[in-house]
Coordinates of C-alpha atoms and ligand atoms in Angstrom, one line a residue:
X159 CA 88.8 206.5 43.5
X160 CA 92.6 206.2 43.4
X161 CA 93.7 202.9 44.9
X162 CA 97.3 202.5 45.9
X163 CA 98.8 199.5 47.6
X164 CA 101.6 200.2 50.0
X165 CA 103.9 197.4 48.7
X166 CA 106.8 198.2 51.0
X167 CA 104.6 198.1 54.1
X168 CA 102.9 194.9 53.0
X169 CA 106.3 193.2 52.3
X170 CA 107.6 194.3 55.7
X171 CA 104.5 193.0 57.4
X172 CA 104.9 189.6 55.7
X173 CA 108.5 189.4 56.9
X174 CA 107.5 190.4 60.4
X175 CA 104.9 187.7 60.6
X176 CA 107.3 185.1 59.1
X177 CA 109.7 185.8 62.0
X178 CA 107.0 184.5 64.4
X179 CA 107.8 180.9 63.8
X180 CA 109.0 177.8 65.5
X181 CA 111.7 177.1 62.9
X182 CA 114.7 179.2 61.8
X183 CA 114.2 181.5 58.8
X184 CA 113.4 181.1 56.0
X185 CA 111.3 178.1 57.2
X186 CA 108.0 179.0 58.9
X187 CA 106.2 176.7 61.3
X188 CA 103.1 177.9 63.1
X189 CA 100.9 175.1 64.4
X190 CA 97.5 176.1 65.5
X191 CA 97.1 177.1 69.2
X192 CA 100.8 176.8 70.0
X193 CA 102.3 179.8 71.9
X194 CA 103.8 180.9 68.5
X195 CA 100.5 180.8 66.7
X196 CA 98.9 182.8 69.5
X197 CA 101.6 185.4 69.3
X198 CA 101.1 185.6 65.5
X199 CA 97.3 186.0 66.0
X200 CA 97.8 188.8 68.5
X201 CA 100.1 190.6 66.1
X202 CA 97.6 190.3 63.3
X203 CA 94.8 191.5 65.5
X204 CA 96.9 194.5 66.6
X205 CA 97.4 195.4 62.9
X206 CA 93.6 195.1 62.3
X207 CA 92.8 197.3 65.2
X208 CA 95.4 199.9 64.0
X209 CA 93.3 200.0 60.8
X210 CA 90.2 200.8 62.8
X211 CA 88.6 197.4 62.3
X212 CA 86.3 196.0 65.0
X213 CA 87.8 192.6 66.0
X214 CA 85.9 189.5 67.3
X215 CA 86.9 185.9 67.7
X216 CA 84.7 182.8 67.8
X217 CA 85.0 179.6 69.9
X218 CA 87.3 177.8 67.4
X219 CA 89.5 180.9 67.0
X220 CA 88.3 182.3 63.7
X221 CA 89.1 186.1 63.7
X222 CA 86.6 188.6 62.2
X223 CA 87.9 192.1 61.6
X224 CA 85.2 194.4 60.3
X225 CA 85.2 197.7 58.5
X226 CA 81.7 199.0 59.1
X227 CA 79.7 199.9 56.0
X228 CA 77.3 202.8 55.7
X229 CA 74.3 200.6 55.3
X230 CA 73.6 198.7 58.6
X231 CA 71.1 196.5 56.8
X232 CA 73.4 195.4 54.1
X233 CA 75.2 192.0 54.4
X234 CA 78.9 192.1 54.9
X235 CA 81.3 191.1 52.1
X236 CA 84.3 189.1 53.3
X237 CA 87.9 188.3 52.4
X238 CA 90.7 186.5 54.2
X239 CA 92.7 183.3 54.5
X240 CA 94.8 181.7 57.2
X241 CA 98.1 182.3 59.1
X242 CA 98.8 178.8 60.5
X243 CA 101.7 177.1 58.7
X244 CA 102.6 173.4 58.3
X245 CA 106.0 172.3 59.7
X246 CA 108.8 173.7 57.5
X247 CA 106.6 175.9 55.4
X248 CA 107.1 179.2 53.7
X249 CA 106.0 182.8 54.4
X250 CA 103.2 183.3 51.9
X251 CA 100.7 180.4 52.0
X252 CA 97.6 182.0 53.6
X253 CA 99.5 185.1 54.8
X254 CA 99.1 186.8 51.4
X255 CA 95.4 186.6 51.7
X256 CA 95.3 187.9 55.3
X257 CA 97.9 190.7 55.1
X258 CA 97.0 191.4 51.4
X259 CA 93.4 191.5 52.4
X260 CA 94.2 193.9 55.3
X261 CA 96.2 196.1 52.9
X262 CA 93.4 196.1 50.4
X263 CA 91.1 197.4 53.1
X264 CA 93.6 200.1 54.1
X265 CA 94.0 201.1 50.5
X266 CA 90.3 201.5 50.2
X267 CA 90.3 203.6 53.4
X268 CA 93.1 205.8 52.2
X269 CA 91.3 206.4 48.9
X270 CA 88.3 207.9 50.7
X271 CA 86.0 205.1 49.6
X272 CA 83.2 204.3 52.0
X273 CA 81.7 200.9 51.6
X274 CA 77.9 200.5 51.7
X275 CA 78.3 196.8 52.8
X276 CA 80.7 196.2 55.7
X277 CA 83.9 194.6 54.6
X278 CA 85.1 191.8 56.9
X279 CA 88.6 190.3 57.0
X280 CA 88.5 186.7 58.1
X281 CA 91.5 184.8 59.6
X282 CA 90.4 181.2 59.6
X283 CA 91.6 178.9 62.4
X284 CA 93.5 175.8 61.7
X285 CA 93.3 175.7 57.9
X286 CA 96.2 173.2 57.9
X287 CA 95.6 169.7 59.0
X288 CA 98.9 169.4 60.9
X289 CA 97.6 169.3 64.4
X290 CA 94.1 167.7 64.3
X291 CA 94.5 165.7 61.0
X292 CA 91.8 167.6 59.2
X293 CA 92.2 170.8 57.2
X294 CA 90.0 173.9 57.4
X295 CA 88.5 173.2 60.8
X296 CA 87.5 176.9 61.3
X297 CA 85.7 177.2 57.9
X298 CA 84.2 173.7 58.2
X299 CA 82.5 174.8 61.4
X300 CA 81.6 178.3 60.1
X301 CA 79.8 176.7 57.2
X302 CA 78.3 173.8 59.1
X303 CA 80.2 171.2 57.1
X304 CA 81.4 169.6 60.3
X305 CA 79.3 169.3 63.4
X306 CA 80.5 170.9 66.7
X307 CA 80.3 167.5 68.3
X308 CA 82.6 165.8 65.7
X309 CA 85.1 168.7 65.8
X310 CA 85.3 168.8 69.6
X311 CA 86.4 165.1 69.7
X312 CA 89.2 165.4 67.2
X313 CA 92.6 164.7 68.9
X314 CA 96.2 165.8 68.2
X315 CA 99.1 163.4 68.3
X316 CA 99.4 163.9 72.1
X317 CA 95.8 162.8 72.6
X318 CA 94.6 166.2 73.4
X319 CA 91.1 167.0 72.0
X320 CA 90.3 170.2 70.0
X321 CA 88.0 171.1 72.9
X322 CA 90.8 170.9 75.5
X323 CA 93.4 172.6 73.3
X324 CA 91.2 175.5 72.3
X325 CA 90.0 176.2 75.8
X326 CA 93.7 176.2 77.1
X327 CA 94.4 178.7 74.3
X328 CA 91.6 181.0 75.7
X329 CA 88.8 180.1 73.2
X330 CA 85.8 179.3 75.3
X331 CA 82.1 179.4 74.4
X332 CA 80.2 176.8 72.5
X333 CA 81.5 175.4 69.2
X334 CA 77.9 175.2 68.1
X335 CA 77.8 179.0 67.9
X336 CA 80.6 179.0 65.3
X337 CA 78.2 178.2 62.4
X338 CA 77.0 181.1 60.4
X339 CA 73.7 181.1 58.6
X340 CA 73.7 180.6 54.8
X341 CA 73.6 184.0 53.2
X342 CA 75.3 185.7 56.2
X343 CA 77.9 187.1 53.8
X344 CA 77.0 188.6 50.5
X345 CA 80.2 187.2 49.0
X346 CA 83.6 185.8 50.0
X347 CA 86.8 186.2 48.1
X348 CA 90.2 184.8 49.0
X349 CA 93.6 186.0 47.6
X350 CA 96.2 183.2 47.7
X351 CA 99.5 182.1 46.0
X352 CA 98.8 179.6 43.3
X353 CA 100.9 176.8 44.9
X354 CA 101.5 175.5 41.4
X355 CA 103.6 176.5 38.3
X356 CA 101.0 177.6 35.7
X357 CA 100.9 181.4 36.1
X358 CA 104.7 181.6 36.2
X359 CA 105.1 179.3 33.2
X360 CA 102.5 181.2 31.2
X361 CA 103.9 184.6 32.4
X362 CA 100.4 185.6 33.4
X363 CA 100.3 187.7 36.7
X364 CA 96.8 186.7 38.0
X365 CA 94.6 183.6 38.1
X366 CA 90.8 183.6 38.6
X367 CA 89.7 180.3 40.1
X368 CA 86.7 178.6 38.5
X369 CA 86.6 175.6 40.8
X370 CA 88.4 174.0 43.7
X371 CA 89.4 170.3 43.6
X372 CA 87.9 167.7 45.8
X373 CA 90.2 166.6 48.7
X374 CA 89.9 163.4 50.8
X375 CA 92.1 162.0 53.5
X376 CA 92.5 158.8 55.4
X377 CA 94.3 157.7 58.5
X378 CA 95.7 154.2 58.2
X379 CA 97.0 151.9 60.9
X380 CA 99.0 148.8 60.0
X381 CA 99.3 146.2 62.8
X382 CA 101.9 143.4 62.3
X383 CA 104.1 141.6 64.8
X384 CA 107.3 142.9 66.3
X385 CA 110.3 141.0 67.5
X386 CA 114.0 140.6 67.4
X387 CA 115.7 141.7 64.1
X388 CA 118.1 138.8 64.4
X389 CA 115.9 136.1 65.9
X390 CA 112.8 136.1 63.8
X391 CA 113.4 134.4 60.5
X392 CA 112.0 136.0 57.3
X393 CA 109.2 133.3 56.6
X394 CA 107.6 134.0 60.0
X395 CA 107.6 137.8 59.8
X396 CA 104.6 140.1 59.8
X397 CA 106.6 143.3 59.3
X398 CA 104.1 146.3 59.5
X399 CA 106.5 148.6 57.8
X400 CA 107.0 146.3 54.8
X401 CA 103.2 146.1 54.5
X402 CA 103.0 149.9 54.8
X403 CA 105.6 150.3 52.1
X404 CA 103.6 148.1 49.7
X405 CA 100.5 150.2 50.5
X406 CA 102.3 153.5 49.9
X407 CA 103.3 152.2 46.4
X408 CA 99.8 151.0 45.8
X409 CA 98.5 154.5 46.6
X410 CA 100.9 156.0 44.1
X411 CA 99.9 153.5 41.5
X412 CA 96.2 154.0 42.0
X413 CA 96.6 157.8 41.4
X414 CA 98.9 157.3 38.4
X415 CA 96.5 154.9 36.8
X416 CA 93.4 157.1 37.1
X417 CA 93.8 158.2 33.5
X418 CA 94.1 161.9 34.5
X419 CA 96.9 164.2 35.6
X420 CA 94.4 165.8 37.9
X421 CA 94.4 162.8 40.3
X422 CA 97.1 163.3 43.0
X423 CA 97.8 161.1 46.1
X424 CA 100.3 161.6 48.9
X425 CA 101.4 159.6 51.9
X426 CA 102.9 162.4 54.0
X427 CA 103.1 160.7 57.4
X428 CA 104.7 157.4 58.3
X429 CA 105.0 156.7 62.1
X430 CA 106.9 153.6 62.8
X431 CA 106.7 151.7 66.2
X432 CA 108.9 151.1 68.0
X433 CA 111.3 152.7 65.6
X434 CA 114.4 150.9 66.8
X435 CA 117.3 149.6 64.5
X436 CA 117.1 146.1 65.7
X437 CA 113.4 145.6 66.2
X438 CA 110.8 144.5 63.6
X439 CA 108.2 147.3 63.1
X440 CA 105.0 146.1 64.8
X441 CA 102.8 149.1 64.0
X442 CA 102.8 151.8 61.4
X443 CA 100.6 154.9 61.1
X444 CA 100.1 156.5 57.7
X445 CA 98.1 159.3 56.2
X446 CA 96.7 159.4 52.7
X447 CA 95.9 162.7 51.0
X448 CA 93.9 162.1 47.8
X449 CA 92.6 164.8 45.5
X450 CA 91.0 165.2 42.1
X451 CA 89.1 167.8 40.1
X452 CA 86.5 165.0 39.4
X453 CA 84.7 163.6 42.3
X454 CA 83.7 160.3 40.7
X455 CA 87.3 159.6 39.6
X456 CA 88.6 160.4 43.1
X457 CA 86.1 158.1 44.6
X458 CA 87.2 155.4 42.1
X459 CA 90.8 155.8 43.2
X460 CA 89.7 155.5 46.8
X461 CA 88.1 152.2 46.0
X462 CA 91.3 150.9 44.4
X463 CA 93.2 151.9 47.5
X464 CA 90.6 150.1 49.7
X465 CA 91.1 146.9 47.6
X466 CA 94.9 147.2 47.9
X467 CA 94.4 147.4 51.6
X468 CA 92.5 144.1 51.5
X469 CA 95.0 142.3 49.3
X470 CA 98.1 143.5 51.2
X471 CA 96.6 142.6 54.6
X472 CA 95.7 139.1 53.5
X473 CA 99.0 138.5 51.8
X474 CA 101.1 139.7 54.7
X475 CA 98.9 138.6 57.6
X476 CA 98.7 142.1 59.1
X477 CA 95.7 144.0 60.2
X478 CA 95.1 147.3 58.3
X479 CA 92.5 149.7 59.6
X480 CA 91.4 152.7 57.6
X481 CA 89.6 155.7 59.0
X482 CA 88.1 158.2 56.6
X483 CA 88.9 161.7 57.9
X484 CA 87.3 163.7 55.1
X485 CA 85.9 163.3 51.6
X486 CA 84.8 166.7 50.4
X487 CA 83.1 167.6 47.2
X488 CA 84.7 170.2 44.9
X489 CA 83.3 173.7 44.8
X490 CA 82.5 176.0 41.9
X491 CA 83.4 179.7 42.2
X492 CA 80.5 182.1 41.9
X493 CA 80.0 183.9 38.5
X494 CA 79.4 187.3 40.1
X495 CA 82.7 187.2 42.1
X496 CA 84.6 185.9 39.1
X497 CA 83.1 188.7 37.0
X498 CA 84.1 191.4 39.6
X499 CA 87.7 190.0 39.7
X500 CA 87.9 189.8 35.9
X501 CA 86.5 193.4 35.5
X502 CA 89.1 194.7 37.9
X503 CA 91.9 192.9 36.1
X504 CA 90.7 194.3 32.7
X505 CA 90.4 197.9 34.1
X506 CA 94.1 197.7 34.9
X507 CA 95.1 195.8 31.8
X508 CA 96.3 192.9 33.8
X509 CA 96.1 189.6 31.9
X510 CA 94.5 186.7 33.9
X511 CA 94.1 183.0 33.6
X512 CA 90.9 181.1 34.5
X513 CA 92.1 178.1 36.5
X514 CA 91.4 175.3 38.9
X515 CA 92.7 175.3 42.4
X516 CA 94.3 172.0 43.1
X517 CA 95.1 173.0 46.7
X518 CA 92.1 173.3 49.0
X519 CA 91.3 176.4 50.8
X520 CA 88.8 177.8 53.3
X521 CA 87.0 179.0 50.2
X522 CA 86.0 175.4 49.5
X523 CA 83.8 175.6 52.6
X524 CA 82.8 179.3 52.4
X525 CA 81.4 178.4 49.0
X526 CA 78.8 176.3 50.8
X527 CA 77.3 179.4 52.5
X528 CA 78.2 182.3 50.2
X529 CA 79.0 183.1 46.6
X530 CA 82.8 182.6 46.7
X531 CA 85.7 183.5 44.5
X532 CA 89.5 183.2 44.6
X533 CA 92.3 185.2 43.1
X534 CA 95.7 183.6 42.6
X535 CA 99.1 185.2 42.2
X536 CA 102.2 183.3 40.9
X537 CA 104.8 181.7 43.2
X538 CA 108.3 180.9 42.1
X539 CA 108.6 177.4 40.5
X540 CA 105.2 176.7 41.9
X541 CA 106.9 175.9 45.2
X542 CA 104.7 175.9 48.3
X543 CA 104.7 174.0 51.7
X544 CA 108.5 174.4 51.7
X545 CA 110.8 177.1 53.1
X546 CA 111.8 178.4 49.6
X547 CA 108.2 179.3 48.8
X548 CA 108.4 182.8 47.2
X549 CA 106.0 185.4 45.8
X550 CA 107.4 188.6 44.4
X551 CA 106.3 191.8 46.2
X552 CA 105.0 193.4 43.0
X553 CA 102.9 190.3 42.3
X554 CA 101.5 190.4 45.9
X555 CA 100.7 194.1 45.5
X556 CA 99.0 193.5 42.2
X557 CA 96.8 190.8 43.8
X558 CA 96.0 193.1 46.7
X559 CA 95.1 195.9 44.3
X560 CA 92.7 193.7 42.2
X561 CA 91.2 192.4 45.5
X562 CA 90.6 196.0 46.7
X563 CA 89.0 197.0 43.5
X564 CA 86.8 193.9 43.5
X565 CA 85.8 194.5 47.1
X566 CA 84.8 198.0 46.2
X567 CA 82.7 196.8 43.3
X568 CA 81.0 194.2 45.4
X569 CA 80.3 196.5 48.4
X570 CA 78.6 199.5 46.8
Ligands
GLV188 C1 96.2 173.3 51.9 O1 97.1 173.7 52.6 C2 96.3 172.2 51.1 O2 96.9 171.2 51.5 O3 95.7 172.2 49.9
MN189 MN1 98.9 175.2 53.0
MN190 MN1 96.7 178.1 52.2

């Protein structure tokens, strides 16, 4: 079997998809179920159909594109990632796993290989938490990690529920039917950019993930008292933004004092009401994103944050409400998938690094229903979730090649 990745075509496809965006290049913004996201999905589906794949979509908008295997009894093996992009993102997060996965399948087709197990390309719906506040909605539902009832009720910033938004976008049917049985897939493997600097720093072209860090997130609302910026004297203030500022620094401090570099915490949203120059902020909405490779340590930091909430609200006379959005366990990658990836790397003489994924991925949830693995490629300076995110075409092609080899090993 001679496998060749069409690097030029793959690069062109990545550029074409990047142009379907709500921001000017090089920034990419594709929020789930917006007209732009729907156009991008249609474009990807058209590419899958061109490759002769049978395409289906479920009620949350996960896309399944299947290359039928010769053994109808054998369970499918799956690969894929996401194409939704946070505001002001880059071109490669998720897309490398979708278009690289598609090119891996096309390379296998061109080589004359015929899989015994079907090979399925998955494009997960709403991996990014931008719209509904929670990441990996598609794969959470697929794996049964989140119930259909809980998912349906989630709302976006305009107060529209997942159920309303997905139906308007043309995804009907019951969310209950999204869940797949454990063992439905023989394995799942995701190709992704590293989103960190290690591979580039070590000059190693590929990373094989051993485990995925445990993410948690909270929504915080700080309720103080508004008023005239001139009239209300300092001793009588209950400024919600000042309280929020203290909390933000407490979050940073809690993560920094965990004793491990693996603890990371971010406040990425700060909505101030009424947001006027001469009005004391009466209400602030924050989000906290907290992650660690160690579950107990992460939960310890969560406790420190909760105690800071109590202290600050007492001291400042404000009401701080916290809502836990998710607190997920980490996932281990499956030995058989890691072995197939490692063997494919060795066959080509590609060095690889065994590593932890600090970002979360749909793989975190697929790992709950199938033996799962991830393959990383370097990205420049480790940049991701920003417009200058960059992965070199030859690195992407190398990743797609190892993915294709591994899919072949696992599907025969
Ligand atoms: C995924 O985008 C993450 O935030 O890790
Ligand atoms: Mn992302
Ligand atoms: Mn991603």
